[in-house]
mmCIF file of C-alpha atoms in Angstrom:
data_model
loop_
_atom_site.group_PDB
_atom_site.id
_atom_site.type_symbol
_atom_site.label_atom_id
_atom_site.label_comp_id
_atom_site.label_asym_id
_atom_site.label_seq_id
_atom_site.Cartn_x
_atom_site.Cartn_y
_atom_site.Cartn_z
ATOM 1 C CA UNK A 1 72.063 19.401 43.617
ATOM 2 C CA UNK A 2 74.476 20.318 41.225
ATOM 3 C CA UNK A 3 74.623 16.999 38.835
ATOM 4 C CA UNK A 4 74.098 17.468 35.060
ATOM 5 C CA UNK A 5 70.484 15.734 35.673
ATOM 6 C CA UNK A 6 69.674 18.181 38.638
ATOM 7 C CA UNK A 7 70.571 21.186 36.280
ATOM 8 C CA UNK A 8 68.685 20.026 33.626
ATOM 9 C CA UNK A 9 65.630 19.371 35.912
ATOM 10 C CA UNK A 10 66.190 22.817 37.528
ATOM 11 C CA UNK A 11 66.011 24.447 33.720
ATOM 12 C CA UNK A 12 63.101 22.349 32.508
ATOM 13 C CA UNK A 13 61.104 23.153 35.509
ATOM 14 C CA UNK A 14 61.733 27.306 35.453
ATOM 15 C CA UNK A 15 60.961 27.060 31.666
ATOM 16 C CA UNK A 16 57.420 24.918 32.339
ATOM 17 C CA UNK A 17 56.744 27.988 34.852
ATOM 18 C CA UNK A 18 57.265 30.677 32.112
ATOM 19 C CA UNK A 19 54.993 28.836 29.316
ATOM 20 C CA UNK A 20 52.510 28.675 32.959
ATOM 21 C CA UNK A 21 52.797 31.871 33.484
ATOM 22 C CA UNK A 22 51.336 33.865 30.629
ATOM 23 C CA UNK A 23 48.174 31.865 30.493
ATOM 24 C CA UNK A 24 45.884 33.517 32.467
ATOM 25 C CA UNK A 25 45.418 36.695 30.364
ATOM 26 C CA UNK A 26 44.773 34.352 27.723
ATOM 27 C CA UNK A 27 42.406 32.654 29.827
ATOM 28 C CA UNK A 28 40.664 35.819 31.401
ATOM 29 C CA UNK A 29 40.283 37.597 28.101
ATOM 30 C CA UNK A 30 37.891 34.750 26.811
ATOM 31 C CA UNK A 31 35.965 34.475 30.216
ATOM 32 C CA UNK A 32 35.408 38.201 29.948
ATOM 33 C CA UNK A 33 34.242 37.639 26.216
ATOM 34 C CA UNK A 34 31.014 35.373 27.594
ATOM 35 C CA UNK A 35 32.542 31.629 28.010
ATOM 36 C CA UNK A 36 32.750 30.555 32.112
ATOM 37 C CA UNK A 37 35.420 29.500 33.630
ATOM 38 C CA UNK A 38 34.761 25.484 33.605
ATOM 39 C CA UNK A 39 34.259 25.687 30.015
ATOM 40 C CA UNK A 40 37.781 27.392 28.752
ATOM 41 C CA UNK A 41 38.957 24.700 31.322
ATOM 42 C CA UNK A 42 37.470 22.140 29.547
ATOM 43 C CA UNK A 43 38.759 23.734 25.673
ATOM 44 C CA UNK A 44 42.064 24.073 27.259
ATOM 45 C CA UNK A 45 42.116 20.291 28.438
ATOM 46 C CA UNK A 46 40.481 19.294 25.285
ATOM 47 C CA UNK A 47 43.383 20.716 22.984
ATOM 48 C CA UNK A 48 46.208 19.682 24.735
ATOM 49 C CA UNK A 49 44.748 16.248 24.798
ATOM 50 C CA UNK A 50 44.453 16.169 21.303
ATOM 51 C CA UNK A 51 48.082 17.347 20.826
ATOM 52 C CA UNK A 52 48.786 14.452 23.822
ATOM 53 C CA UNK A 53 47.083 11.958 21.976
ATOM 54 C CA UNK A 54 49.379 12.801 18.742
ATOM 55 C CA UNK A 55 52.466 12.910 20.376
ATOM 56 C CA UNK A 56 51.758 9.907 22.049
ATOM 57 C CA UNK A 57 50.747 7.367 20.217
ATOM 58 C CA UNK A 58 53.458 5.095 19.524
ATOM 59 C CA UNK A 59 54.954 5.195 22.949
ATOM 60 C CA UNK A 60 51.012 4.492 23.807
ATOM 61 C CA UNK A 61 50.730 1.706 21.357
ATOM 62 C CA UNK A 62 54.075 0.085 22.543
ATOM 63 C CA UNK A 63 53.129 0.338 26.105
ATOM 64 C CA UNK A 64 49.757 -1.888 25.835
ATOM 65 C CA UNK A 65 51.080 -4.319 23.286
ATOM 66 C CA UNK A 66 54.388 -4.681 25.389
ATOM 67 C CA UNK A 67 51.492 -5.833 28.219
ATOM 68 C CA UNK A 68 53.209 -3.018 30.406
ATOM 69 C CA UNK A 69 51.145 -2.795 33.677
ATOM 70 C CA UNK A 70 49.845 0.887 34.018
ATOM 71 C CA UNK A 71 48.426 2.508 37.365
ATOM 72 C CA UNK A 72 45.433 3.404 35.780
ATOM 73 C CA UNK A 73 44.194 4.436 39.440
ATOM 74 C CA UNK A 74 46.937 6.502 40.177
ATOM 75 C CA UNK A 75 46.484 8.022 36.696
ATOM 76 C CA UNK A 76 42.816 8.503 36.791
ATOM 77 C CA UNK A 77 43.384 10.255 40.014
ATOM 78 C CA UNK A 78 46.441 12.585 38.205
ATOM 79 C CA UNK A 79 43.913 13.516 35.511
ATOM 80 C CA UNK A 80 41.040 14.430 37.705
ATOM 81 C CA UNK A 81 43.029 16.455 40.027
ATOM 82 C CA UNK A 82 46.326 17.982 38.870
ATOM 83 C CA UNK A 83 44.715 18.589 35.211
ATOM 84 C CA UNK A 84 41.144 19.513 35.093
ATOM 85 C CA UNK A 85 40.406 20.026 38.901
ATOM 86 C CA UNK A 86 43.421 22.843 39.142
ATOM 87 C CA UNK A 87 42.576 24.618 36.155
ATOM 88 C CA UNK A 88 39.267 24.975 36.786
ATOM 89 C CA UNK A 89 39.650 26.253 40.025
ATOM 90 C CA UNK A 90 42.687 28.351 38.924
ATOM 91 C CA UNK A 91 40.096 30.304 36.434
ATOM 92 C CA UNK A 92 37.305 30.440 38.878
ATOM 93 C CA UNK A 93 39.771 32.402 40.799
ATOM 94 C CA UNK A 94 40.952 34.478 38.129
ATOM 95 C CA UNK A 95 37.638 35.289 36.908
ATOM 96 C CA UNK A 96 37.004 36.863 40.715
ATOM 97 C CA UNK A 97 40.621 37.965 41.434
ATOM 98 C CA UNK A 98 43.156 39.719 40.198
ATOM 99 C CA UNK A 99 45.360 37.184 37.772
ATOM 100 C CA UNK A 100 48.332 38.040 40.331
ATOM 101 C CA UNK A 101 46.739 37.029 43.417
ATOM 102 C CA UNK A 102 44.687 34.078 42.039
ATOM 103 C CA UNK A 103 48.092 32.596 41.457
ATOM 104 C CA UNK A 104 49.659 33.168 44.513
ATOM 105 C CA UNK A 105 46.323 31.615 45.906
ATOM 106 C CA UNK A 106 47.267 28.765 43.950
ATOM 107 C CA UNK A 107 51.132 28.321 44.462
ATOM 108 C CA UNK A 108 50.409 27.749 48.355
ATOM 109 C CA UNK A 109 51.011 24.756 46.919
ATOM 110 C CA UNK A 110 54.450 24.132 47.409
ATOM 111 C CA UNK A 111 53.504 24.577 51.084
ATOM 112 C CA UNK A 112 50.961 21.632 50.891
ATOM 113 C CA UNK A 113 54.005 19.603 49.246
ATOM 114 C CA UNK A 114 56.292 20.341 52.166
ATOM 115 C CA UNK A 115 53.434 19.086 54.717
ATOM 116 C CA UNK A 116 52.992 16.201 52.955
ATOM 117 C CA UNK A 117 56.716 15.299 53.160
ATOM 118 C CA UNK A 118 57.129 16.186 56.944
ATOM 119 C CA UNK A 119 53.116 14.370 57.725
ATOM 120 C CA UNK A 120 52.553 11.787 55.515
ATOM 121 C CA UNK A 121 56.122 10.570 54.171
ATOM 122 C CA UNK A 122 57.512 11.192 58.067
ATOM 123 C CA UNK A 123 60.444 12.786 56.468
ATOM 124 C CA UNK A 124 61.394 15.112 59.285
ATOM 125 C CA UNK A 125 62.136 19.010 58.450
ATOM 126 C CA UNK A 126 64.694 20.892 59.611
ATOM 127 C CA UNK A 127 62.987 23.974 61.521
ATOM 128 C CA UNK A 128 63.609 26.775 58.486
ATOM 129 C CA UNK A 129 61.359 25.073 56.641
ATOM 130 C CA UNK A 130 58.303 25.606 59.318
ATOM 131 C CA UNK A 131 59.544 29.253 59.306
ATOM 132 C CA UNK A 132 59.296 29.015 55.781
ATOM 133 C CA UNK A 133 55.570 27.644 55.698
ATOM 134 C CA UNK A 134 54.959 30.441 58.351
ATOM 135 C CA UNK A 135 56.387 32.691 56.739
ATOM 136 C CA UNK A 136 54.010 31.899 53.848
ATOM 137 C CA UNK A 137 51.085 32.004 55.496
ATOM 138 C CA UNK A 138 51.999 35.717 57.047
ATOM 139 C CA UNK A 139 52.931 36.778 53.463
ATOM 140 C CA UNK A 140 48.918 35.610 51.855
ATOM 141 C CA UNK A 141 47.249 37.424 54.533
ATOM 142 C CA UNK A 142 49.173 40.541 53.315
ATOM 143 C CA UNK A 143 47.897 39.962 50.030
ATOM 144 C CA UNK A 144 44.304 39.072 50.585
ATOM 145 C CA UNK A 145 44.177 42.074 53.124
ATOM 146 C CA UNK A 146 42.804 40.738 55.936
ATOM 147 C CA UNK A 147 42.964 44.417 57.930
ATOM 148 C CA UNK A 148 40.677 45.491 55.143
ATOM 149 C CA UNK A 149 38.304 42.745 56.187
ATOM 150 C CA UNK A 150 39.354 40.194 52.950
ATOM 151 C CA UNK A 151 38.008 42.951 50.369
ATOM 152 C CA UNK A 152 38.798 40.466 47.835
ATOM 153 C CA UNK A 153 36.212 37.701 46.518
ATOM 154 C CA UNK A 154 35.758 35.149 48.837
ATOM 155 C CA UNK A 155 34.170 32.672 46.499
ATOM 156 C CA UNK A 156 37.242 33.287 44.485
ATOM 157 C CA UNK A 157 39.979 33.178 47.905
ATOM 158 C CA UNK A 158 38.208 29.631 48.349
ATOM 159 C CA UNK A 159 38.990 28.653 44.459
ATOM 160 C CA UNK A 160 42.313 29.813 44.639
ATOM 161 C CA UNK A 161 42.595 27.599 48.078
ATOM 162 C CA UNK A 162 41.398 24.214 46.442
ATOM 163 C CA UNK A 163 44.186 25.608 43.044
ATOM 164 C CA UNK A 164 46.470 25.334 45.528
ATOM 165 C CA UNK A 165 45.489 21.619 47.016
ATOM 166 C CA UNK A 166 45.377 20.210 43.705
ATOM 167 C CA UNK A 167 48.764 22.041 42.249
ATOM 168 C CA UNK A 168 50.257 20.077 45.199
ATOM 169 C CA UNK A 169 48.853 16.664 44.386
ATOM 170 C CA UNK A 170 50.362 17.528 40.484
ATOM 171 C CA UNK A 171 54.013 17.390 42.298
ATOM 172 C CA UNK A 172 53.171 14.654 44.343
ATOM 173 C CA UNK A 173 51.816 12.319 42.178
ATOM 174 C CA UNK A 174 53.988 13.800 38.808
ATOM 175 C CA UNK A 175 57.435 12.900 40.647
ATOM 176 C CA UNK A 176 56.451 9.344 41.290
ATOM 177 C CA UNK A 177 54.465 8.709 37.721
ATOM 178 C CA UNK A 178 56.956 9.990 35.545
ATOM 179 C CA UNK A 179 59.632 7.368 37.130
ATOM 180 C CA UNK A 180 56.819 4.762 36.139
ATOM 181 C CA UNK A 181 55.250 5.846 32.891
ATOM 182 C CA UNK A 182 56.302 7.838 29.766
ATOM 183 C CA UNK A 183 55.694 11.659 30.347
ATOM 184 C CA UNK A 184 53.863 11.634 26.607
ATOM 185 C CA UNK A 185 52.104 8.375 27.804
ATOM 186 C CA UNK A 186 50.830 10.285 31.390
ATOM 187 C CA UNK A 187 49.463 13.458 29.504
ATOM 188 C CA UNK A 188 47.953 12.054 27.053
ATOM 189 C CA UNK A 189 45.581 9.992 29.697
ATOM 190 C CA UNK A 190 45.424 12.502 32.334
ATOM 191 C CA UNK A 191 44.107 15.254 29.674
ATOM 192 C CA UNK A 192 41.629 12.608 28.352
ATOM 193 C CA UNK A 193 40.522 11.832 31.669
ATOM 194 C CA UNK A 194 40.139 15.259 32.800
ATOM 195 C CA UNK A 195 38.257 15.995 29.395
ATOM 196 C CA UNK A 196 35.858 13.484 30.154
ATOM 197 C CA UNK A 197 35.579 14.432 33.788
ATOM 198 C CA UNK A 198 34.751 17.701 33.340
ATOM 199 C CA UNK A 199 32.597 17.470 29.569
ATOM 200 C CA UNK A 200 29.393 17.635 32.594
ATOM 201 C CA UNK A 201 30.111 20.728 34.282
ATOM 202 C CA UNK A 202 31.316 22.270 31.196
ATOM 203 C CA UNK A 203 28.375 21.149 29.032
ATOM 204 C CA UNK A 204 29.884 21.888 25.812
ATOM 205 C CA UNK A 205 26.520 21.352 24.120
ATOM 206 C CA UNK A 206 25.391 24.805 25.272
ATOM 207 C CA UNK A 207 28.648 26.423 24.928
ATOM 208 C CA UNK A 208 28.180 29.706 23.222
ATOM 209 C CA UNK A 209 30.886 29.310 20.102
ATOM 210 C CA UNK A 210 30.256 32.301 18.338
ATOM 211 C CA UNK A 211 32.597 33.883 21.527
ATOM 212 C CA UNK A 212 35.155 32.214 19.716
ATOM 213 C CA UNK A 213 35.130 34.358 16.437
ATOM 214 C CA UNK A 214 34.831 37.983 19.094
ATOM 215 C CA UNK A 215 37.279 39.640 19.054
ATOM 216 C CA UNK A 216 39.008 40.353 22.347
ATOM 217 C CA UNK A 217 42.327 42.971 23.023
ATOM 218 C CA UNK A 218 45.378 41.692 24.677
ATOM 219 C CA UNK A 219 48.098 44.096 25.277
ATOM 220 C CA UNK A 220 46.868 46.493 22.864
ATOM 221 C CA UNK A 221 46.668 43.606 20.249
ATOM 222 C CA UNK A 222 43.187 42.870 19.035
ATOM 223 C CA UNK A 223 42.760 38.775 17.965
ATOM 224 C CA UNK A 224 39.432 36.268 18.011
ATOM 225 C CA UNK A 225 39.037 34.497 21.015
ATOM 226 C CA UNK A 226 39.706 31.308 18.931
ATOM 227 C CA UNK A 227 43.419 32.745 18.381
ATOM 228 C CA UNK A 228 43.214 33.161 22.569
ATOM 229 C CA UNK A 229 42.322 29.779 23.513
ATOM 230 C CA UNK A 230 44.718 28.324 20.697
ATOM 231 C CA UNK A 231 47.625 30.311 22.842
ATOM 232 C CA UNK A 232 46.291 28.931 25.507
ATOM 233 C CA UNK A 233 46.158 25.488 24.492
ATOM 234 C CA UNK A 234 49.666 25.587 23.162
ATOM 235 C CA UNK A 235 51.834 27.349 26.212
ATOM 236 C CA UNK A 236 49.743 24.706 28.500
ATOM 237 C CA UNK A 237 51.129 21.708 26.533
ATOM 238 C CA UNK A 238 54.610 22.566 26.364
ATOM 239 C CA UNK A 239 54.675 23.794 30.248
ATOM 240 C CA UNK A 240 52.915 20.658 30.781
ATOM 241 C CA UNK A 241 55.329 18.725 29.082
ATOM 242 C CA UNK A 242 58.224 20.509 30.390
ATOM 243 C CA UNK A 243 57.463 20.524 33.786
ATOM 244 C CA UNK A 244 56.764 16.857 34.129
ATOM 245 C CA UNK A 245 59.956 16.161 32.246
ATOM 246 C CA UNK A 246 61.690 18.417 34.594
ATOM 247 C CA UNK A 247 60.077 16.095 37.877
ATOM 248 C CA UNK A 248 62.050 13.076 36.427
ATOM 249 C CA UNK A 249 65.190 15.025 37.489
ATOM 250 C CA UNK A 250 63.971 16.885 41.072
ATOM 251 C CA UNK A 251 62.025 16.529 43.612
ATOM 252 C CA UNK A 252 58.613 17.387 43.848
ATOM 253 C CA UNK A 253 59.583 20.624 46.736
ATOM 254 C CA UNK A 254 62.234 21.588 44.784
ATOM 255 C CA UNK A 255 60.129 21.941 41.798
ATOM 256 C CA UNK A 256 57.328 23.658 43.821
ATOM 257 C CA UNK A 257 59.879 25.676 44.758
ATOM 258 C CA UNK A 258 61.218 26.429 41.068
ATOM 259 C CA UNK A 259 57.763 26.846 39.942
ATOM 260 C CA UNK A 260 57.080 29.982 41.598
ATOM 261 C CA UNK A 261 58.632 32.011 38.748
ATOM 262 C CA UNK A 262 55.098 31.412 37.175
ATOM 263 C CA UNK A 263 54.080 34.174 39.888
ATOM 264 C CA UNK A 264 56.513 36.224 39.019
ATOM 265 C CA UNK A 265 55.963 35.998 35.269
ATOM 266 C CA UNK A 266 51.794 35.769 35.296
ATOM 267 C CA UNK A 267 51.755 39.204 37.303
ATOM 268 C CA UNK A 268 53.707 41.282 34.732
ATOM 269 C CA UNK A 269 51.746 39.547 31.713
ATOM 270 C CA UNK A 270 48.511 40.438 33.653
ATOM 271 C CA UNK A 271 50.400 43.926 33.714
ATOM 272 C CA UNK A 272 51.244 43.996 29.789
ATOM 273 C CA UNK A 273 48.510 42.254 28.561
ATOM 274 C CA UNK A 274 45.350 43.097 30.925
ATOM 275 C CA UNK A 275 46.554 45.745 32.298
ATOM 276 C CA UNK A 276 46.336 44.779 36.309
ATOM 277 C CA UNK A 277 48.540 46.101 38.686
ATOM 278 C CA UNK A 278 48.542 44.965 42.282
ATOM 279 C CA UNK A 279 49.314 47.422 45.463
ATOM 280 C CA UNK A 280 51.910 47.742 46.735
ATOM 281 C CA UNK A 281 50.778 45.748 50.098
ATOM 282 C CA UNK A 282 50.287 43.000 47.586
ATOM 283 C CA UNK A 283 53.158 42.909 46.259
ATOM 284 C CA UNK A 284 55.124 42.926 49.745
ATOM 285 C CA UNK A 285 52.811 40.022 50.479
ATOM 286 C CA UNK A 286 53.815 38.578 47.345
ATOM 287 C CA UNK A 287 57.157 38.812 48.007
ATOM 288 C CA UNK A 288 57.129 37.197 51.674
ATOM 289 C CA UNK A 289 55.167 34.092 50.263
ATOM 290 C CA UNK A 290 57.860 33.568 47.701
ATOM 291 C CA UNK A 291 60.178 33.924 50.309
ATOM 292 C CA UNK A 292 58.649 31.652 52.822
ATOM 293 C CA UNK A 293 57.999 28.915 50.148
ATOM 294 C CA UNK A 294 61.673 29.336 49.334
ATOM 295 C CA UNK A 295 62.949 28.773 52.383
ATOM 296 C CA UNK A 296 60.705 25.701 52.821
ATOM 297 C CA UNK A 297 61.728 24.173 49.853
ATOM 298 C CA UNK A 298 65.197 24.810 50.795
ATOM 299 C CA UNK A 299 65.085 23.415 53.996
ATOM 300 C CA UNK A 300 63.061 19.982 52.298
ATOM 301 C CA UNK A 301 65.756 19.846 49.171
ATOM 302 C CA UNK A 302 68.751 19.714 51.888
ATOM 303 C CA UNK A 303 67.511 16.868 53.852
ATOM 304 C CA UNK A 304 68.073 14.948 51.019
ATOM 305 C CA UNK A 305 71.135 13.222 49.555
ATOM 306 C CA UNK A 306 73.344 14.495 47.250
ATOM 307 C CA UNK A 307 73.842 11.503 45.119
ATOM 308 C CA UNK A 308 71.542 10.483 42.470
ATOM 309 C CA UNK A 309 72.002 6.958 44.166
ATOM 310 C CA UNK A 310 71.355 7.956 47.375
ATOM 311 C CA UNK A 311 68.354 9.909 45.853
ATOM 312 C CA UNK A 312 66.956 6.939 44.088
ATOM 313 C CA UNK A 313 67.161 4.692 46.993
ATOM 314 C CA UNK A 314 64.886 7.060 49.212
ATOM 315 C CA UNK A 315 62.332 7.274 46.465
ATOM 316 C CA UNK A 316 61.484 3.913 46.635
ATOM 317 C CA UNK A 317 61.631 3.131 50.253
ATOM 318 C CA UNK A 318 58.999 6.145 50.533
#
């Protein structure tokens, strides 16, 4: 892929996993303040629906006056799963687990993606990209430590595990919706349907907001936890926005692929900002996963065609 489209896809997609990337400190911070997991979820959803909903509402407007048929299904579905149902087990994990490792939990992924392609879409995979799965697979049990007897949260491993199924489903479904609806029209529905979704488990009647005028210490820097879920809410909306834009442009393995620079970058603001360090097993079983999903997503990319024609054409036979 070396088109003007693919290159701008490619750089949308690596900049969506940077914004993704520094996060979960901002996350964590306001979990270890008093707030659970489900409920900075549900602020986090909230806000960037709000800024959705903005940014929207024209296209939105023109869309249902135009009498443009949406998959309200297949959006419902997005919203439940690739918005509120991955964040909330993404912080579940990283209240248990080192930020790190609860998102290399999550960016298994990509994996799920390229068994989807080979299983369900019957594309069939050249054999570096079962190495690469494999490869995967060797690489987490290096960093859970499974010699040590999985010393690390299992309630959390299991979390990180269902991150990982619904990250999947937000590549799946994300490279087919954003060829059929606006990318401002898609999160602006999928964060109010994963507000409303999750308003139950969050019960924001017995949230305790006083947490949000504490004051909690990021890298050294002390600001209200307010200041920490507004960070939040902001570097979620414009990775969100970025990365769907980028799925317009490449496939959903190659962008599974691309996306594991969030791993890269979410460890070393864990590092700056929280302080976490992983060993050094970890981080050679960090390494092989984002090797083995690398490979995988190499092996998927190549089996497709190199024209944007060619590409289109496959899409919709699939």
């Amino acid at each position: 892929m070396t088109s003007p489209r693919a290159a701008l896809g490619v750089s949308l997609v690596l900049a969506a996993s940077l914004f993704f990337g520094v996060c979960g400190p901002f996350g964590k911070v306001v979990i270890q303040a008093g707030l659970t997991p489900i409920q900075v979820t549900w602020l986090r959803i909230c806000g960037v629906g709000v800024l959705a909903l903005i940014v929207a509402a024209v296209p939105l407007v023109r869309t249902l006056r135009g009498g443009t048929r949406l998959p309200w299904g297949a959006l419902a579905l997005f919203g439940l799963t690739a918005i509120a149902a991955v964040q909330a087990f993404y912080f579940i994990a990283v209240e248990r687990l080192p930020v790190g490792i609860a998102l290399l939990l999550e960016f298994m992924g990509p994996v799920v993606v390229v068994a989807w392609v080979r299983f369900v879409r019957r594309t069939i995979l050249p054999r570096a990209a079962v190495i690469g799965v494999l490869l995967s697979i060797v690489g987490l049990c290096i960093v859970v430590e499974v010699w040590s007897g999985l010393r690390l949260d299992a309630v959390g491993l299991v979390a990180g595990a269902a991150a990982a199924a619904c990250q999947a489903t937000y590549f799946l479904s994300g490279e087919r919706l954003t060829a059929k609806v606006d990318v401002r029209v898609l999160l602006a529905i999928g964060f109010t349907v994963g507000a409303v979704l999750l308003a139950p488990f969050a019960a924001p009647w017995a949230l305790d907001w006083s947490v949000l005028s504490s004051q909690v210490v990021l890298g050294g820097v002390e600001m209200t936890g307010g200041a920490s879920v507004g960070a939040l809410v902001l570097c979620t909306a414009v990775a969100y926005g970025l990365g769907l834009s980028g799925l317009r442009f490449v496939s959903a393995p190659v962008a599974g692929g691309l996306g594991y620079t969030e791993v890269v970058v979410a460890s070393l603001a864990a590092w700056a900002m929280l302080g976490e360090a992983l060993t050094v097993p970890q981080v050679i079983g960090g390494l092989v996963v984002i090797a083995g999903v690398f490979t995988a997503q190499r092996a998927v990319a190549a089996k497709r065609p190199d024209t944007e024609e060619a590409e289109a054409a496959a899409v919709t036979k699939v």
